[in-house]
XYZ file of C-alpha atoms in Angstrom:
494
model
C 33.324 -30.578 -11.773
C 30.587 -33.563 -12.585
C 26.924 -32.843 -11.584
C 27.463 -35.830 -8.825
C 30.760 -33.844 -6.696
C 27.387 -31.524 -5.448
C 24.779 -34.534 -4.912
C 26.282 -34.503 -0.983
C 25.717 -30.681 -0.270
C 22.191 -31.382 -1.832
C 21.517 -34.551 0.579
C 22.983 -31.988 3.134
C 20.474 -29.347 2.608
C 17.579 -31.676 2.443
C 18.271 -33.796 5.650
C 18.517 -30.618 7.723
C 15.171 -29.494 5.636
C 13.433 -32.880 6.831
C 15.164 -33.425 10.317
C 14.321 -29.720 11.621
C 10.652 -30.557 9.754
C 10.034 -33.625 11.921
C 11.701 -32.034 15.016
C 9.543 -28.849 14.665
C 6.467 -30.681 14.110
C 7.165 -33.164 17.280
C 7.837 -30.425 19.390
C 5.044 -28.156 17.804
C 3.023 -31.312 18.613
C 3.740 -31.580 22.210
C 3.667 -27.815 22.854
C -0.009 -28.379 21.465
C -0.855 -31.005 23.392
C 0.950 -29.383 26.800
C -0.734 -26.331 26.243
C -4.036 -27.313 25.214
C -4.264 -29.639 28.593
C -2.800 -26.450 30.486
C -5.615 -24.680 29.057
C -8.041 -26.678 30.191
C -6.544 -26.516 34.388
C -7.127 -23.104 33.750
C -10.361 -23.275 32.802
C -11.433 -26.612 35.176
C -9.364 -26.118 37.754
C -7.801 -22.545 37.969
C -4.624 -20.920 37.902
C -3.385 -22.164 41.408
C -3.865 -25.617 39.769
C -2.038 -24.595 36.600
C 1.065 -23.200 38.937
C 1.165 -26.657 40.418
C 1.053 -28.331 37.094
C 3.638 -26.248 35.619
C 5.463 -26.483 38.891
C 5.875 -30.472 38.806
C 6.930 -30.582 34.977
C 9.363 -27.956 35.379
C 10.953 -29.925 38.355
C 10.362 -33.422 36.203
C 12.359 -31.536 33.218
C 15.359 -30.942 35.240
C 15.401 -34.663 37.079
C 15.259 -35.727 33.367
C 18.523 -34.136 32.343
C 20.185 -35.364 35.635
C 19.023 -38.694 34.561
C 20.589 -38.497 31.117
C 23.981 -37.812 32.436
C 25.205 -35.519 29.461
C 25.262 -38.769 27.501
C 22.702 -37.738 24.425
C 24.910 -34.248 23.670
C 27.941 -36.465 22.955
C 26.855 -39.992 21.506
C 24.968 -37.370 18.789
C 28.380 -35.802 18.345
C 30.582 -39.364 18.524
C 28.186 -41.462 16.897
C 27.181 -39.469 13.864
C 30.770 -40.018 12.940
C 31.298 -43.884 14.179
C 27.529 -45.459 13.196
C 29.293 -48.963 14.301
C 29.713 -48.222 17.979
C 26.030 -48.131 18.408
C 25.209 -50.786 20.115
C 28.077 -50.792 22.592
C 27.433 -47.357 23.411
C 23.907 -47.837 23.625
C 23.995 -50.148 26.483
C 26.376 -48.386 28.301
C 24.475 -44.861 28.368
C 21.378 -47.282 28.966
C 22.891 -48.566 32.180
C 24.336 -45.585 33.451
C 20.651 -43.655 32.713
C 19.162 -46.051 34.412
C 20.692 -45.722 37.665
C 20.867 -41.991 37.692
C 16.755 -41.800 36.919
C 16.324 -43.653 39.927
C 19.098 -41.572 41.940
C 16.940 -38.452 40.422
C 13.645 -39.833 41.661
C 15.037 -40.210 45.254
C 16.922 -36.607 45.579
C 13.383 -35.215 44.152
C 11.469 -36.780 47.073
C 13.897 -35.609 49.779
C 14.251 -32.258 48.223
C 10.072 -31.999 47.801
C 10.266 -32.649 51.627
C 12.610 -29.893 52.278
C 11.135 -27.408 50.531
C 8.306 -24.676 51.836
C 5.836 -25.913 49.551
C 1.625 -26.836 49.325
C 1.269 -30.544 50.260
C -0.718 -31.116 46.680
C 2.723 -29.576 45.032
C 4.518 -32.044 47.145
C 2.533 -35.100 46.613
C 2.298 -34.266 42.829
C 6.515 -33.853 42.824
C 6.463 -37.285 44.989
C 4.814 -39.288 41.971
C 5.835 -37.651 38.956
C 9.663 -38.768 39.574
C 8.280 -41.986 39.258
C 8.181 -41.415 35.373
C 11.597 -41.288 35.365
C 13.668 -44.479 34.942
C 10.972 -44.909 31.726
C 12.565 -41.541 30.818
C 16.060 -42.939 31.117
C 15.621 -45.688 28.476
C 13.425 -43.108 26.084
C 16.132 -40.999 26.172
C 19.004 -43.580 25.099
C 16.662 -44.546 21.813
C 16.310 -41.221 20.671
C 19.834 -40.439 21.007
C 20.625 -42.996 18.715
C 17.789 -41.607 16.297
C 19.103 -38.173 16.287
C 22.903 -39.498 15.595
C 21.869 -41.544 12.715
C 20.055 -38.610 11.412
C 16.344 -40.156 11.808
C 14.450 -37.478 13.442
C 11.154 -38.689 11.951
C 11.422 -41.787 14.588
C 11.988 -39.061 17.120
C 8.741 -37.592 15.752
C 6.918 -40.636 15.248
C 7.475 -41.565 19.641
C 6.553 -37.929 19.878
C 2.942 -38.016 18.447
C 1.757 -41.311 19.841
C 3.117 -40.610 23.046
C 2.113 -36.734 23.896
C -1.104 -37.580 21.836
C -2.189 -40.606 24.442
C -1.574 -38.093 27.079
C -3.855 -35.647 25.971
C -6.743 -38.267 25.540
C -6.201 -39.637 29.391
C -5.647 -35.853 30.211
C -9.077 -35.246 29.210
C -10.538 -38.308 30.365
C -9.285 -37.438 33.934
C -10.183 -33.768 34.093
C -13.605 -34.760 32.464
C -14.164 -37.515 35.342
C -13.408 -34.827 37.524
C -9.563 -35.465 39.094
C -7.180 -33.089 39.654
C -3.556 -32.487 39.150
C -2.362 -35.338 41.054
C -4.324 -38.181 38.751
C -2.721 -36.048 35.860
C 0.970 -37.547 37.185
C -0.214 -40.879 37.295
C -1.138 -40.351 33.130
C 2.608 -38.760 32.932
C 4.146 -42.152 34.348
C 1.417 -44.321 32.428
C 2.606 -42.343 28.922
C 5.774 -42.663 29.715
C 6.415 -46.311 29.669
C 4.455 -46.441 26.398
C 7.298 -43.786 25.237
C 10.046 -46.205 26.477
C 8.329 -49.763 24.719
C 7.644 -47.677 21.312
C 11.027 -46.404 21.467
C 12.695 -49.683 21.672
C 10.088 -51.356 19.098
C 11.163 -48.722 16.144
C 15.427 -48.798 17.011
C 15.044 -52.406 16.276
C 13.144 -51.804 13.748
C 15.038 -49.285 11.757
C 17.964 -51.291 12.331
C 20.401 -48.609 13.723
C 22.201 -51.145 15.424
C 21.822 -54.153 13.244
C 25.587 -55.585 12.385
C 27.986 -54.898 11.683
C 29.154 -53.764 14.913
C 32.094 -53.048 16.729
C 32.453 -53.334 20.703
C 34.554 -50.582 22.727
C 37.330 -50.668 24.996
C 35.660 -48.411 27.782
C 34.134 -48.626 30.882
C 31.194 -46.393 32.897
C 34.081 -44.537 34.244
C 35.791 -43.850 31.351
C 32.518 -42.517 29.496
C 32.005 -40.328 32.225
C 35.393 -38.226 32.213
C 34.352 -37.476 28.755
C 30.914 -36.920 29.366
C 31.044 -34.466 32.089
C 31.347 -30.991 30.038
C 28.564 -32.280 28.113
C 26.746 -33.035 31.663
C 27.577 -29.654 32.796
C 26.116 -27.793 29.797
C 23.043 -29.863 29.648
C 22.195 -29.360 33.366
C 23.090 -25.787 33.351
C 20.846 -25.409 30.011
C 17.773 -27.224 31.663
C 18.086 -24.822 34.729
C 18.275 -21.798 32.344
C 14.820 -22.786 31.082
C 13.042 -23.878 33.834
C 14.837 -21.949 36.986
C 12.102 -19.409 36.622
C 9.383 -21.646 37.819
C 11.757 -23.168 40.090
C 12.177 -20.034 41.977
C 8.620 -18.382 41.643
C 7.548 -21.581 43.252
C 9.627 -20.615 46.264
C 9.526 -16.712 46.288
C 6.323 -16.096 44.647
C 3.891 -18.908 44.674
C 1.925 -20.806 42.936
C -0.918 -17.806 41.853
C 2.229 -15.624 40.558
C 3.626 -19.077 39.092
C 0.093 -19.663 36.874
C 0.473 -15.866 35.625
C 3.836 -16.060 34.383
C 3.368 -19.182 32.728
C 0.199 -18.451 30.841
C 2.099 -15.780 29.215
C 5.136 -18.010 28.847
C 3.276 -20.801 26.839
C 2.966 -18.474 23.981
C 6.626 -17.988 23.548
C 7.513 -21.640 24.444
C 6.158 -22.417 21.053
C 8.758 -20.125 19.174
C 11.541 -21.574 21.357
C 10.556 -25.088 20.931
C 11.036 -23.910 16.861
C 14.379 -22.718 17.953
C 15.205 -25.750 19.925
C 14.038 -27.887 17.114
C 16.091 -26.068 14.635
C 19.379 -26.291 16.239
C 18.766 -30.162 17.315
C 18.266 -30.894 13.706
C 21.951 -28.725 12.721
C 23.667 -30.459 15.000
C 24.470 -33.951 13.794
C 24.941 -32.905 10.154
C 27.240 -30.128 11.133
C 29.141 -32.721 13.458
C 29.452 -34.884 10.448
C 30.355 -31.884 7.916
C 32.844 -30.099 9.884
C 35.018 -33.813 9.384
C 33.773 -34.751 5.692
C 33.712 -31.248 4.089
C 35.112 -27.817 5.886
C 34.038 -25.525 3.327
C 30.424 -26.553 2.811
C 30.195 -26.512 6.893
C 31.447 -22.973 6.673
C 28.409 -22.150 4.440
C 25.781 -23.555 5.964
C 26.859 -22.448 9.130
C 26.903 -19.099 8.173
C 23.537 -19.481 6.208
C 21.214 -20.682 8.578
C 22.067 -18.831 11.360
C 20.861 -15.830 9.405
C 18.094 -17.428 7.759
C 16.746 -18.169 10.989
C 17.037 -15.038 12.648
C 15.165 -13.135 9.236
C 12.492 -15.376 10.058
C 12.294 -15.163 13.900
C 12.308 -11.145 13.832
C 9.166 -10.448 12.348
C 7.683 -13.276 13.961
C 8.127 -11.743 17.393
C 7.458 -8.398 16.286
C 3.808 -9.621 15.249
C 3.032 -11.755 18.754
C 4.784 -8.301 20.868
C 2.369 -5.820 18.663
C -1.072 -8.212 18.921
C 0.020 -9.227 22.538
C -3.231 -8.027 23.875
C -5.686 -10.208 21.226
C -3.885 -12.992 20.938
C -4.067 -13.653 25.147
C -7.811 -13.005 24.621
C -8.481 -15.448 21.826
C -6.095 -18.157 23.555
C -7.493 -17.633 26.608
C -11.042 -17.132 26.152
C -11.106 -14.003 28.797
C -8.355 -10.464 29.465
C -5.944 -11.306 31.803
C -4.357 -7.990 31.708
C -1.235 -9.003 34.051
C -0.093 -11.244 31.295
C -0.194 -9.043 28.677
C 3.108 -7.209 29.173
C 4.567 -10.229 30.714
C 4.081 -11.728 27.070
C 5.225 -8.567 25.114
C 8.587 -8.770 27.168
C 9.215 -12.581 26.803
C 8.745 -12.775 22.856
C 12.099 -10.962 22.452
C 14.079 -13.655 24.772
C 13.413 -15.941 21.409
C 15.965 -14.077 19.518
C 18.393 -13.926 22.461
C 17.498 -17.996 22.698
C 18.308 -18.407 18.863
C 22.052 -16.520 18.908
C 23.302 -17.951 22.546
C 21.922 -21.282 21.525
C 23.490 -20.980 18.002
C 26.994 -19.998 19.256
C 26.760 -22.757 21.761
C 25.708 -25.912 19.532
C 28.731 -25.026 17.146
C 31.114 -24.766 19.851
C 29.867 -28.517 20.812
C 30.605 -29.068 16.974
C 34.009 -27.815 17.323
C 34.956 -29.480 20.308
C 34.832 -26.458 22.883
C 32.234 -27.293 25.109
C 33.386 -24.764 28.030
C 33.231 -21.933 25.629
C 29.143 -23.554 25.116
C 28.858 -23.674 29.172
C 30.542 -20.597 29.483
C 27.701 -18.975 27.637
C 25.010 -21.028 29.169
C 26.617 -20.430 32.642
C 26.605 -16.350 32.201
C 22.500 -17.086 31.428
C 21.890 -18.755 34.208
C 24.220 -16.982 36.865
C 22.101 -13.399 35.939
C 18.797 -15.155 35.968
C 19.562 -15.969 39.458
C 20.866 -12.781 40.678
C 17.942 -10.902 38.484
C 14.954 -12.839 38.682
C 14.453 -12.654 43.185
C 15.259 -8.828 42.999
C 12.878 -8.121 39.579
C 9.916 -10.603 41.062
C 9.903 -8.573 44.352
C 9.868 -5.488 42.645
C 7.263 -6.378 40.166
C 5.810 -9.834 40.384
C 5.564 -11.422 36.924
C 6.106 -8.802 35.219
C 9.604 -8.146 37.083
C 10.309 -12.216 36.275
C 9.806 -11.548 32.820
C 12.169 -8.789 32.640
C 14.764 -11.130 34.337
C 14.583 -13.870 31.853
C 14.756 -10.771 29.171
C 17.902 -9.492 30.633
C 19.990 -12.515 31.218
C 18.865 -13.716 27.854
C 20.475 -10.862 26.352
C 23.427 -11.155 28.305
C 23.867 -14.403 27.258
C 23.408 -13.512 23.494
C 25.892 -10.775 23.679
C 28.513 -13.172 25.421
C 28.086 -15.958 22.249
C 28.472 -13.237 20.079
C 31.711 -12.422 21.557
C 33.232 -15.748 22.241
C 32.112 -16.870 18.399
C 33.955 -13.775 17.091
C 36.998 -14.647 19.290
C 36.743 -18.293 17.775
C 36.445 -17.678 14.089
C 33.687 -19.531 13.830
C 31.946 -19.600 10.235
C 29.572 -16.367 10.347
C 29.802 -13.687 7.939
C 29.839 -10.974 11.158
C 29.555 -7.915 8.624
C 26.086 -9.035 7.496
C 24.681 -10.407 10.421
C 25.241 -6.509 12.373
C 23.284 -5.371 9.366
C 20.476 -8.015 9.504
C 20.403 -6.427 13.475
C 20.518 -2.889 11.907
C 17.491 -3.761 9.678
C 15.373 -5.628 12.445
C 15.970 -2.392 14.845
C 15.188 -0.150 11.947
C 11.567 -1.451 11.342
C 10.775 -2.063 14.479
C 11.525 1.846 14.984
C 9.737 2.833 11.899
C 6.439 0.770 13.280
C 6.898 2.182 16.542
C 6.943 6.049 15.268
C 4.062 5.929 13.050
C 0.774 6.721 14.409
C -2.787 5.231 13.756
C -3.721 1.262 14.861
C -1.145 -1.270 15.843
C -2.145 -3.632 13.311
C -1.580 -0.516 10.217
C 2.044 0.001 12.010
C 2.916 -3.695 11.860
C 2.186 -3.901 8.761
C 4.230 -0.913 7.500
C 7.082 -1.967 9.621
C 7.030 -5.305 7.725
C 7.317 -3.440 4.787
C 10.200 -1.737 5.883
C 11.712 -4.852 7.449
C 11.585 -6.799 3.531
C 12.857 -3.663 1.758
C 15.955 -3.291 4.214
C 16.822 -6.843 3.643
C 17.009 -6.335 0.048
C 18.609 -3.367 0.241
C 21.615 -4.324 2.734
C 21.747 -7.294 0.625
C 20.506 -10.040 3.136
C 19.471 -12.847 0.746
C 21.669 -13.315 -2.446
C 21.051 -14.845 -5.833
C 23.833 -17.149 -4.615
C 21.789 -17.808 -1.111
C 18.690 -18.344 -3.048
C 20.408 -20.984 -5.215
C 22.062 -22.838 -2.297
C 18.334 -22.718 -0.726
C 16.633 -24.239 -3.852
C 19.516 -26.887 -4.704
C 18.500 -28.120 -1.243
C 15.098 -28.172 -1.830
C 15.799 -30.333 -4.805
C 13.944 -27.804 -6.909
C 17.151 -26.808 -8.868
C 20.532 -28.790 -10.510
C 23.624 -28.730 -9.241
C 25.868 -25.577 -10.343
C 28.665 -26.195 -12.725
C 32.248 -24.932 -11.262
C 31.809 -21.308 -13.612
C 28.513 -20.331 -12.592
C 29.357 -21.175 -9.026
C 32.615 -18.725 -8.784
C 30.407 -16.384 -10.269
C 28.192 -16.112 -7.422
């Protein structure tokens, strides 16, 4: 077969390469910026002022997905396929955005109201929703960036935006206002993120002609849109229904431990996140184009991603201690098992996630809100009980639990389904991660001498059971662009 038959599987592997690079690095970027400002309401304002903070966001994350009406999980999907519906869809998903964002923004003051909350929490939830109809036309560029496969433009709105908010952040906090001038920047940014966002799509010409219009209406869009609703709601509640609740059952004080702990690991899940967002459209587009390179780098990154993940966690669970001191500046001894418990919900995030994202690809999004919904319905059974029991601590073992419960429900769906994962090597890569993490726990001496012989460990099990192949490694540099193309021979020899 000609050198050029394999010039699409290496555009493949490089796209995902550079889409889950510039994902990664805007996400990294505004887990920076969030966490650096949250660092400083700690430090300026205390942690009653960073369990407001954390509070509001948390509330503004979920008012953003009702706003979005499940339209960015299937344009990505749709569109990837049909580039010349862009524009039409684009205005529809605009309109109906619109209108929800301000629908959002009216149930979040009534609810505020309701609720047996602080009057600054109240106040603060009363203004931030006003961010939101600038959310609603943010949201309807990016999804056409991310279905044309441009996730440096997603990137690019990323860094201006969250990096604007971290100068005004500082600005306030240094002219001495509190959490409720830090909304007002949040609305400010925001429209910035909406004009920059329409400035590049014209731009990059995504919908520059030709284009085609659709026979469909508002109504139409949203019988096919509501699984995708479903999921995304029920997936937005699954990360932030822990603040949600503490805000109720525990306070704000409770609220600021837990989440000091709970920035660490956002970072890893943000990678996670990143990673999956970037799979996504190019699996969409391979699983039409060409079934059995979908297969592979299904199967391939999926383990790739948990052989890096492991060890990662591992290290932050072992040096949980230092690293809150050297973030933090001071002990805060309550986080410090809160932090050691959470780092493991990043693999549980990675296989649920995983299992769910290809079932979108596939076309089964129940089985993805099935496995979402399992999540979420033990979080909310676990997390009241756990919290009384044992404060942050007790929340921390909630998200831990339904996390895994979650996992272990993809798991068994995907095997149901078929779907491309080599399951005989992935219960070995699980084998080896369990094994060193035994063999560090057993050995005696400093924590840092057992991590590092448990890393050993961990790298000679994976080359022992077989984890990365000469055929892997091949696949890995061909997308790199750092080796040719295999003739037909040398790849059925692999």
């Amino acid at each position: 077969m000609p050198p050029s038959v394999h010039a699409p599987a290496m555009q493949t592997g490089r796209r995902i390469i550079a889409n889950t690079a510039a994902l990664t690095g805007s996400n990294l970027w505004r887990i920076v910026v969030s966490f650096a400002l949250q660092l400083l309401i700690v430090r300026r304002l205390g942690l009653d002022a960073l369990g407001v903070y954390t509070i509001s966001m948390a509330y503004l994350n979920v008012c953003q997905v009702v706003s979005e009406i499940g339209m960015p999980a299937l344009l990505v999907r749709d569109l990837a396929q049909a580039p010349q519906l862009r524009r039409a869809y684009f205005r529809l998903a605009l309109t109906g955005q619109l209108v929800a964002a301000l629908l959002a923004w009216a149930g979040l003051i009534g609810l505020a109201s309701a609720l047996p909350i602080s009057d600054t929490l109240r106040t603060a939830l009363w203004l931030i929703g006003a961010s939101l109809p600038f959310y609603a036309f943010t949201s309807a560029t990016q999804t056409l960036f991310q279905a044309g496969e441009r996730m440096e433009l997603v990137m690019a709105v990323e860094i201006c935006v969250n990096g604007l908010i971290l100068v005004c952040s500082l600005a306030v906090l240094w002219l001495g206002g509190g959490v409720l001038q830090l909304m007002g920047v949040i609305i400010g940014t925001q429209a910035v993120s909406a004009a920059l966002g329409w400035w590049l799509l014209r731009r990059s010409r995504l919908i520059a002609s030709p284009q085609m219009s659709v026979a469909t209406t508002i109504r139409d869009l949203g019988r096919r849109v509501g699984p995708f609703y479903t999921l995304a709601l029920a997936d937005v509640l699954l990360q932030r229904i822990d603040l949600l609740l503490l805000s109720v059952i525990a306070g704000e004080a409770v609220a600021g431990v837990y989440s000091a702990a709970y920035n660490l690991v956002r970072v890893l899940l943000k990678v996670v996140q990143s990673f999956l967002q970037a799979l996504y459209p190019t699996l969409s587009r391979l699983r039409r184009q060409a079934q059995a390179h979908y297969r592979q780098v299904t199967d391939l990154s999926l383990r790739s991603a948990l052989m890096i993940l492991a060890p990662v966690a591992a290290l932050v669970w072992v040096g949980a201690d230092g690293l809150l001191g050297l973030v933090y500046g001071e002990r805060y001894p309550a986080t410090v098992p809160v932090l050691q418990i959470l780092i493991w919900t990043t693999l549980s995030a990675l296989l649920a996630g995983f299992a769910s994202m290809v079932f979108l690809v596939e076309q089964r999004p129940r089985r993805s809100l099935l496995i979402t919904g399992v999540n979420l319905a033990a979080l909310i059974l676990l997390l009241p009980w756990l919290t009384g029991v044992a404060e942050a601590t007790g929340a921390a073992w909630a998200l831990a639990l339904a996390g895994a419960g979650s996992a272990v429900a993809g798991i068994a769906l995907a095997r149901a389904a078929n779907l491309p994962v080599d399951w005989v090597r992935l219960a070995l890569l699980f084998g080896v991660i369990v094994g060193a993490v035994a063999v560090a726990l057993a050995l005696p001496g400093p924590a840092l001498l057992r991590a590092g012989v448990g890393m050993v460990c961990y790298l000679l099990l994976l080359g022992l059971t077989r984890q990365v192949t000469p055929a892997d490694w091949r696949l890995l540099r061909r997308a790199l662009g750092r080796d040719k193309p295999l003739p037909d021979k040398a790849r059925d020899g692999q």
